[in-house]
Short mmCIF file of C-alpha atoms in Angstrom, two decimals:
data_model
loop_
_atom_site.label_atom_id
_atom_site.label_comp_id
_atom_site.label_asym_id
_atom_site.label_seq_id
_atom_site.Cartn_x
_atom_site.Cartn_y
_atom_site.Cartn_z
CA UNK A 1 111.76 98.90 128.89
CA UNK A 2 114.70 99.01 126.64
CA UNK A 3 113.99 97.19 122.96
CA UNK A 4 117.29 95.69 121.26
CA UNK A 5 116.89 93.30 118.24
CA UNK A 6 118.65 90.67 120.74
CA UNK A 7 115.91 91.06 123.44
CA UNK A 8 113.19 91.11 120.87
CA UNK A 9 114.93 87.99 118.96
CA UNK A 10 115.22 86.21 122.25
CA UNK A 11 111.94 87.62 124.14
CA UNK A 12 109.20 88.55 121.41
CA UNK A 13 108.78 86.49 118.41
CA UNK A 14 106.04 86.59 115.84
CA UNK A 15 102.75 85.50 115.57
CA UNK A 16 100.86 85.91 111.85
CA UNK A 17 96.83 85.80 111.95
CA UNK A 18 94.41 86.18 110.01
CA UNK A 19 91.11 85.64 108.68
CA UNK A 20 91.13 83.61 105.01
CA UNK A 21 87.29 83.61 104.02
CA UNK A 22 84.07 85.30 104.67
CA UNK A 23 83.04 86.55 108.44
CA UNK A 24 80.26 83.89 110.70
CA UNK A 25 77.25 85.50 111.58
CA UNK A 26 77.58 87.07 115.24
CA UNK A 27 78.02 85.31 118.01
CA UNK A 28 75.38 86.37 121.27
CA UNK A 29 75.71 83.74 123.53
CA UNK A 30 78.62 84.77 125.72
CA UNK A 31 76.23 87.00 128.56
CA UNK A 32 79.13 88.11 130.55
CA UNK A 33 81.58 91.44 129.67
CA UNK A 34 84.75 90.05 128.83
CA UNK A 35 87.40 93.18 129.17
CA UNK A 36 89.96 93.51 126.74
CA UNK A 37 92.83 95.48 128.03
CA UNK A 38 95.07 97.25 125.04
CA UNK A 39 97.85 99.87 124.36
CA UNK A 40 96.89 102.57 121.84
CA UNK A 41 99.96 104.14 119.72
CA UNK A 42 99.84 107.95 119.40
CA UNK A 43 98.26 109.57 116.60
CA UNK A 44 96.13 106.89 114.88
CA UNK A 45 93.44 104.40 116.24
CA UNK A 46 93.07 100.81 115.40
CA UNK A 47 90.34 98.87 113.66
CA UNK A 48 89.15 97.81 117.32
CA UNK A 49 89.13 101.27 118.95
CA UNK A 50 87.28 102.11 115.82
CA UNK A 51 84.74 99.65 116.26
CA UNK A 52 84.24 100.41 119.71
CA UNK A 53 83.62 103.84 118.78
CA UNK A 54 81.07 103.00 116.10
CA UNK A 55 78.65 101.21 119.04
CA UNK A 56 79.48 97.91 116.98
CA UNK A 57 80.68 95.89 120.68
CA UNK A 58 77.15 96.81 122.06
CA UNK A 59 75.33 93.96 123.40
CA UNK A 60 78.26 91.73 122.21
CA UNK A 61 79.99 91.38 125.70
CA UNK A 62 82.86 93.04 124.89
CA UNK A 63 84.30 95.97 126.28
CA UNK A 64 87.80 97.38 125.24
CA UNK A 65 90.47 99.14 128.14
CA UNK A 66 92.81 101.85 127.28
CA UNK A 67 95.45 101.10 129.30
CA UNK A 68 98.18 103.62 127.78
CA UNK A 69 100.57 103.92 125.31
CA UNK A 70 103.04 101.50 123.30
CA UNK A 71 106.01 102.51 122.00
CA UNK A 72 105.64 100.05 119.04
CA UNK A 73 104.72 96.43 118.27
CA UNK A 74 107.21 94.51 120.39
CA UNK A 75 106.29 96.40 123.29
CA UNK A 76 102.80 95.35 122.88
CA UNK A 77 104.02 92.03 122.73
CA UNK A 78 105.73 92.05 126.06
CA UNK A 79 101.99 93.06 127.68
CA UNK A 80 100.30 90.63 126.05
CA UNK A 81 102.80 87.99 127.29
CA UNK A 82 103.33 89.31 130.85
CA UNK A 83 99.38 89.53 131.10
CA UNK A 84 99.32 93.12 131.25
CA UNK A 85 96.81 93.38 128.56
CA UNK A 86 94.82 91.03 126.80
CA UNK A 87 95.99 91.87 123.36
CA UNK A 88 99.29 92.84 121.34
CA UNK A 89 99.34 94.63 117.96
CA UNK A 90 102.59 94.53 116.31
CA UNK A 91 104.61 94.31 112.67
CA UNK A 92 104.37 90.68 111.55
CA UNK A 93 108.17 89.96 112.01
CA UNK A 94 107.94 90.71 115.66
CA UNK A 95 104.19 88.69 115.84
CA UNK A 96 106.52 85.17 113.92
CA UNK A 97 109.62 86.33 116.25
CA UNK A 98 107.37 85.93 119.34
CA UNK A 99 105.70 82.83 118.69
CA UNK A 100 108.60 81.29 117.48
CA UNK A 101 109.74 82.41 120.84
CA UNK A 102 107.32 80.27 122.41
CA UNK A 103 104.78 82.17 123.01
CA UNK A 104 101.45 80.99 122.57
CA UNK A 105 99.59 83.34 120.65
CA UNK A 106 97.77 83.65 117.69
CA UNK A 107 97.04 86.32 115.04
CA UNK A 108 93.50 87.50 115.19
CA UNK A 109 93.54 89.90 112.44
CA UNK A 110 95.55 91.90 110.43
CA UNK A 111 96.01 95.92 111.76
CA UNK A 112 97.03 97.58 108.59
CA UNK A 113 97.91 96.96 105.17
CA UNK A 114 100.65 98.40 102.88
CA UNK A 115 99.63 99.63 99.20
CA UNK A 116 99.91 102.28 97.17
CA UNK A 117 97.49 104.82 99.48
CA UNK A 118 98.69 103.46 102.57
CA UNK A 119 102.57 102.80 103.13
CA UNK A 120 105.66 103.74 105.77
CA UNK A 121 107.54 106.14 103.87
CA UNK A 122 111.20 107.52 104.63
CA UNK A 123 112.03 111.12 104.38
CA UNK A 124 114.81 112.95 103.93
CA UNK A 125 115.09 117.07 103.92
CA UNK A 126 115.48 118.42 100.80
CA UNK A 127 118.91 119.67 100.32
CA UNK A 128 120.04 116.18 101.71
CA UNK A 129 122.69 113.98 99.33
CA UNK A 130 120.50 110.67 100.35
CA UNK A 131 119.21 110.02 96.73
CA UNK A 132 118.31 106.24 97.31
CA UNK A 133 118.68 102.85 99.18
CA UNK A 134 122.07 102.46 98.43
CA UNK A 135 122.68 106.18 100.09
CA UNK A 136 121.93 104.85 103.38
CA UNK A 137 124.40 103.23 103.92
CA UNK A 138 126.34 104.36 107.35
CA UNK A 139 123.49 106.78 107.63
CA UNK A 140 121.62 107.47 110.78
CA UNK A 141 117.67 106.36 110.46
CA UNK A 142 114.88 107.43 113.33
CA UNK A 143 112.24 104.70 113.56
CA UNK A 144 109.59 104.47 116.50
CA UNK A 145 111.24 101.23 117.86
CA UNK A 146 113.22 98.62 117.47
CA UNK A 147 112.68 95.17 115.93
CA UNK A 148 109.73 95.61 114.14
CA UNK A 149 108.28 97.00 110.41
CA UNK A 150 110.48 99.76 110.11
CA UNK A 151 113.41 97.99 110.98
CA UNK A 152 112.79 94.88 108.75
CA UNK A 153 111.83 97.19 106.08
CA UNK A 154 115.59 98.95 106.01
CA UNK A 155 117.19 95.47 106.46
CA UNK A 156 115.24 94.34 103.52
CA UNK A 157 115.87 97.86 101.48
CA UNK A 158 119.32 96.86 102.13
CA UNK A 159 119.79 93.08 101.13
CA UNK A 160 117.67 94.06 98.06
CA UNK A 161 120.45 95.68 96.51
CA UNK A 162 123.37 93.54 97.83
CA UNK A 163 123.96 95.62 100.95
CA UNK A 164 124.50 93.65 104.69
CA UNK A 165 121.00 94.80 106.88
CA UNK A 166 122.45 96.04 109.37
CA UNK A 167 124.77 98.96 107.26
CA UNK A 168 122.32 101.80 107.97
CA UNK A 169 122.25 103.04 111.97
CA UNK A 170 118.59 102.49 113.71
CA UNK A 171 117.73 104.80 116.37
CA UNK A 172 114.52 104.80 118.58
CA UNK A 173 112.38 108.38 118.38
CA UNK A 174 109.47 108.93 119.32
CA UNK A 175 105.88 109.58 116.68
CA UNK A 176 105.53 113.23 117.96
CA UNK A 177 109.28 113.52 117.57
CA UNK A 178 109.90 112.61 114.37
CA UNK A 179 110.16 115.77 112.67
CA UNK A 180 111.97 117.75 114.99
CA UNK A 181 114.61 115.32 115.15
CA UNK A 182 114.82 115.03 111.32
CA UNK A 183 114.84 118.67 110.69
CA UNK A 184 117.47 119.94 113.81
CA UNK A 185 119.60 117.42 111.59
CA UNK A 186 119.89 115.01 114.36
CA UNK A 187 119.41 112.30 112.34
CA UNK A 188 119.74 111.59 108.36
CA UNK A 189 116.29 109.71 106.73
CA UNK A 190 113.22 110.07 109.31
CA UNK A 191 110.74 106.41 109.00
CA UNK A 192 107.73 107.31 109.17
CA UNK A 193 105.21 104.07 109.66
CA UNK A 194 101.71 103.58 107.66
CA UNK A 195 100.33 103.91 111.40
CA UNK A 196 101.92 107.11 111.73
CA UNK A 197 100.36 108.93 108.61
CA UNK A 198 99.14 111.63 110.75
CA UNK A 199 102.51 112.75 112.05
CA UNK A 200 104.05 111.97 108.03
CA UNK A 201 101.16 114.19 106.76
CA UNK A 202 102.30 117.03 109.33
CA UNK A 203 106.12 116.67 108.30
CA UNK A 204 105.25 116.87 104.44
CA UNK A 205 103.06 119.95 104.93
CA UNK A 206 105.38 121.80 106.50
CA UNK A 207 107.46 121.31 103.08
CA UNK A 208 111.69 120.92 102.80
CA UNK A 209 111.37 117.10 102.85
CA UNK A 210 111.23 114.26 100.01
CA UNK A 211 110.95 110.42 100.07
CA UNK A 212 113.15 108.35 99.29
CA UNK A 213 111.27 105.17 99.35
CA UNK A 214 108.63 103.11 100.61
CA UNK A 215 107.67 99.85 102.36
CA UNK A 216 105.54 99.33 99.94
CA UNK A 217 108.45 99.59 96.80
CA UNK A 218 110.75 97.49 98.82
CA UNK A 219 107.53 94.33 100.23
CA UNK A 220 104.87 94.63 97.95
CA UNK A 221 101.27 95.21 98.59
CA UNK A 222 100.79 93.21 102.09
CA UNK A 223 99.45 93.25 105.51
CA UNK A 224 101.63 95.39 108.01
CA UNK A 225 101.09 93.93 111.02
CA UNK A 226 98.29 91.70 113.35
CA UNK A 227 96.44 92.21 116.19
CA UNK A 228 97.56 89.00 118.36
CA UNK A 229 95.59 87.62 121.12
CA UNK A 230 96.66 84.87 123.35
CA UNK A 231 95.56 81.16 123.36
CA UNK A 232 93.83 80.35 126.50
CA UNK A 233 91.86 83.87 125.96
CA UNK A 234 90.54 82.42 122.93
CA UNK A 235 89.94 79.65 124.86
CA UNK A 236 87.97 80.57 127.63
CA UNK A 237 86.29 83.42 125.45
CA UNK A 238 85.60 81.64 121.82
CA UNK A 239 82.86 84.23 121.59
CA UNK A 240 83.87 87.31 122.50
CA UNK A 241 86.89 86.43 120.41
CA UNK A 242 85.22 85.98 117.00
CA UNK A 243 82.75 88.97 117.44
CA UNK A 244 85.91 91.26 118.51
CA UNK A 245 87.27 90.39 114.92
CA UNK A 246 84.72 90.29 113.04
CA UNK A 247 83.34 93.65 114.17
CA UNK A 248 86.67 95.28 113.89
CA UNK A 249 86.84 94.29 110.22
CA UNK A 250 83.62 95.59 109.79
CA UNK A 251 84.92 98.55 110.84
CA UNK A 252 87.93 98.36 108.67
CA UNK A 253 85.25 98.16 105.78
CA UNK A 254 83.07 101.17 107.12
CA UNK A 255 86.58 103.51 107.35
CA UNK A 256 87.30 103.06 103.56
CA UNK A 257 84.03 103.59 102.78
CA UNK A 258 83.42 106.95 104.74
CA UNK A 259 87.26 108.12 104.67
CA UNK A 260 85.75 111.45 106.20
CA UNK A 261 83.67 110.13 108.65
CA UNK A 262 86.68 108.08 109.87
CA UNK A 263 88.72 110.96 110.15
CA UNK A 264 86.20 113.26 112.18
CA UNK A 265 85.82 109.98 114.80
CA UNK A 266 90.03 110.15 114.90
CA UNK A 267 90.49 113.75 115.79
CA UNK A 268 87.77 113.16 118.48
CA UNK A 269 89.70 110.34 120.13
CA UNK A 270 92.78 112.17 119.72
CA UNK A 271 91.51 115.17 121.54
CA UNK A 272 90.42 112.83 124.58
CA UNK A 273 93.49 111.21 124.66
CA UNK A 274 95.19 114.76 124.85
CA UNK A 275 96.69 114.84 121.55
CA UNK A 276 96.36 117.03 118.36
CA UNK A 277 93.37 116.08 117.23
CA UNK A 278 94.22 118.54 113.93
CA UNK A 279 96.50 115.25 112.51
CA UNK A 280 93.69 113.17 111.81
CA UNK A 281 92.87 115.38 108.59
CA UNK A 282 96.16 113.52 107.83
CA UNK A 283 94.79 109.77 107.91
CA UNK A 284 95.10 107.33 105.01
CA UNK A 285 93.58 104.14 106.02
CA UNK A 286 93.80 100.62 107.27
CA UNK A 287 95.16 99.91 103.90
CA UNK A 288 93.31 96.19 104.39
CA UNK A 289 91.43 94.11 101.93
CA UNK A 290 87.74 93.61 102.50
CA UNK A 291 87.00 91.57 105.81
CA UNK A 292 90.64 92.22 106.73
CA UNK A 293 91.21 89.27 104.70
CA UNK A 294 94.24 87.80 104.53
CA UNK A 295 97.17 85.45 101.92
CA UNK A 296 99.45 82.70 103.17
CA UNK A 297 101.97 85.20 101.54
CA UNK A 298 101.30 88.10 103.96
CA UNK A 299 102.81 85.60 107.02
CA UNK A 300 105.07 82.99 104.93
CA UNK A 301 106.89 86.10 103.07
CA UNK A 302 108.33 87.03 106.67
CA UNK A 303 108.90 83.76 107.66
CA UNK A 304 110.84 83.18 104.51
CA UNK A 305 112.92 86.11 105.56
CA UNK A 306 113.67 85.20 108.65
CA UNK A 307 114.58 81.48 107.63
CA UNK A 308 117.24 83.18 105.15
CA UNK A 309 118.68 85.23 107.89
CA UNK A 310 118.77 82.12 110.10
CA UNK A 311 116.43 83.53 112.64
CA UNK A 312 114.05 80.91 112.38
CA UNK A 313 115.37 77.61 112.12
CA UNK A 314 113.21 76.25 108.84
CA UNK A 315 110.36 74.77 108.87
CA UNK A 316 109.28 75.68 112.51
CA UNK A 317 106.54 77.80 111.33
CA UNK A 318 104.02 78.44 108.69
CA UNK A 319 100.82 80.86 107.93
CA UNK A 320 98.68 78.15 108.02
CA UNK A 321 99.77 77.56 111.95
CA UNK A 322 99.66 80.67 113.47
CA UNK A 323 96.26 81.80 111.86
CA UNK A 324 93.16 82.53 113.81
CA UNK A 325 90.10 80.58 113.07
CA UNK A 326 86.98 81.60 114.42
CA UNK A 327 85.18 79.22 115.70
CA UNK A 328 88.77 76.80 116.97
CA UNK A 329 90.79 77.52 119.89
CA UNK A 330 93.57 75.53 118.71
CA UNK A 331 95.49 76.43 115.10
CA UNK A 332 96.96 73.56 112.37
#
């Protein structure tokens, strides 16, 4: 499937959700497996997959599905609203773009954070003239896909300092190509996402690059993106819903506290998945706040953004819509 910001601006909009206060106890009742079907991204894991490798889904009725790969957020998106899998995990932008969209989802809980350990940084080589924001300006930038964190981030870099968002080029390269396609000097600044610290870790070890900034120097310390499930899954499974976030924040909370536990259980899964499981050495972090909590500002600073830019006519959304509460199958 081909990604353009028009078909993710007319197809994908965002959904923001997120859990504001302390976790419920677990729920048991639901008896039956409930399947959730999901798309890994290459070279990191996700608080879920996590949790489902720590045993904490046992004898909760919940069983998670590999079903392959997503190129990035609004891909996910598409799945989740064609049915394909039972849950999306994408940059909030895309997550407000989608529901806006009219899709009926809602943000179960936030997959990453951006702070001072854990951020998307952009990298240049070395003996490149790119000094700052304002150098990228008619300068060619790789992200992993189109329409979502990386892209916002630039067109935010950019109207920071006065510049129109769209005067840097975007083009679409793959994680695992990153690198290659920064250093055969196919393209000018390589993005490389908080969820792709593994592959950023690689490129900065193999020295002759710099950063030039950060997500983090351009948004603030905030969440990156949200798992998003859909309505009428909620719905029909209120359970299996609020134990799959809770336990994946728990196991948000066990990955900062045993860093190199976390990273031993990564280079496993990467090895089964066929990748280099040698990356995960390379891991940062969720970069999320205890419980995977969440502010009002982590949704309504997006959906302030996109008002400005006009796409989102004003008013139609808020945080305090789109979030999930456990426990209610409907949002305010």
């Amino acid at each position: 499937m081909t990604i353009t910001r028009r078909s993710l601006l007319l197809r994908a909009p965002l959904a923001a959700g997120i859990i504001a206060v302390g976790l419920p106890s677990i729920a048991r009742s639901q008896a039956a497996s409930v399947k959730i079907r999901y798309l890994a991204s290459r070279g990191s894991i996700s608080p879920h997959e996590l949790a489902d490798e720590l045993g904490y889904f046992k004898g909760l009725g919940i069983g998670l599905e590999n079903v392959g790969y997503a190129a990035g957020g609004p891909e996910s998106l598409f799945a989740l609203a064609s049915g394909s899998v039972d849950l999306g995990s994408a940059a909030t932008p895309a997550v407000i773009n989608s529901i806006a969209g009219g899709n009926d989802f809602v943000a179960a809980y936030p997959s990453n954070g951006i702070n001072k350990d854990v951020k998307s940084v952009f990298y240049v080589l070395d003996d490149s003239p790119i000094k700052s924001i304002a150098d990228i300006a008619g300068k060619t930038i790789s992200v992993n896909t189109l329409g979502a964190h990386l892209d916002y981030t630039v067109r935010e870099a950019l109207h920071g300092i006065g510049l129109p968002p769209d005067a840097a080029k975007l083009v679409v390269v793959p994680g695992p190509q990153l690198e290659q396609t920064l250093r055969s000097h196919q393209v000018d600044v390589a993005g490389l996402g908080y969820w792709q610290a593994t592959f950023a870790g690689q490129l900065v070890s193999n020295g002759g690059v710099r950063g030039i900034f950060n997500d983090t120097d351009v948004l603030g310390e905030i969440a990156g993106g949200f798992v998003v499930l859909r309505r009428d899954f909620i719905a029909a499974n209120p359970d299996a819903a609020r134990n799959f976030v809770e336990q994946s924040a728990r196991a948000a909370d066990w990955s900062r506290q045993n860093p190199d536990e976390t990273r031993k259980l990564l280079a496993d899964v990467l090895n089964r998945r066929g990748e280099n499981g040698d990356l995960a050495r390379y891991w940062t972090g969720f970069g999320l706040r205890e419980k995977a909590a969440v502010t009002n500002r982590d949704v309504d600073f997006w959906v302030n953004i996109l008002e400005r830019d006009g796409r989102l006519p004003k008013g139609k959304l808020k945080a305090a819509d789109i979030l999930y509460r456990p426990g209610e199958t409907k949002t305010n």
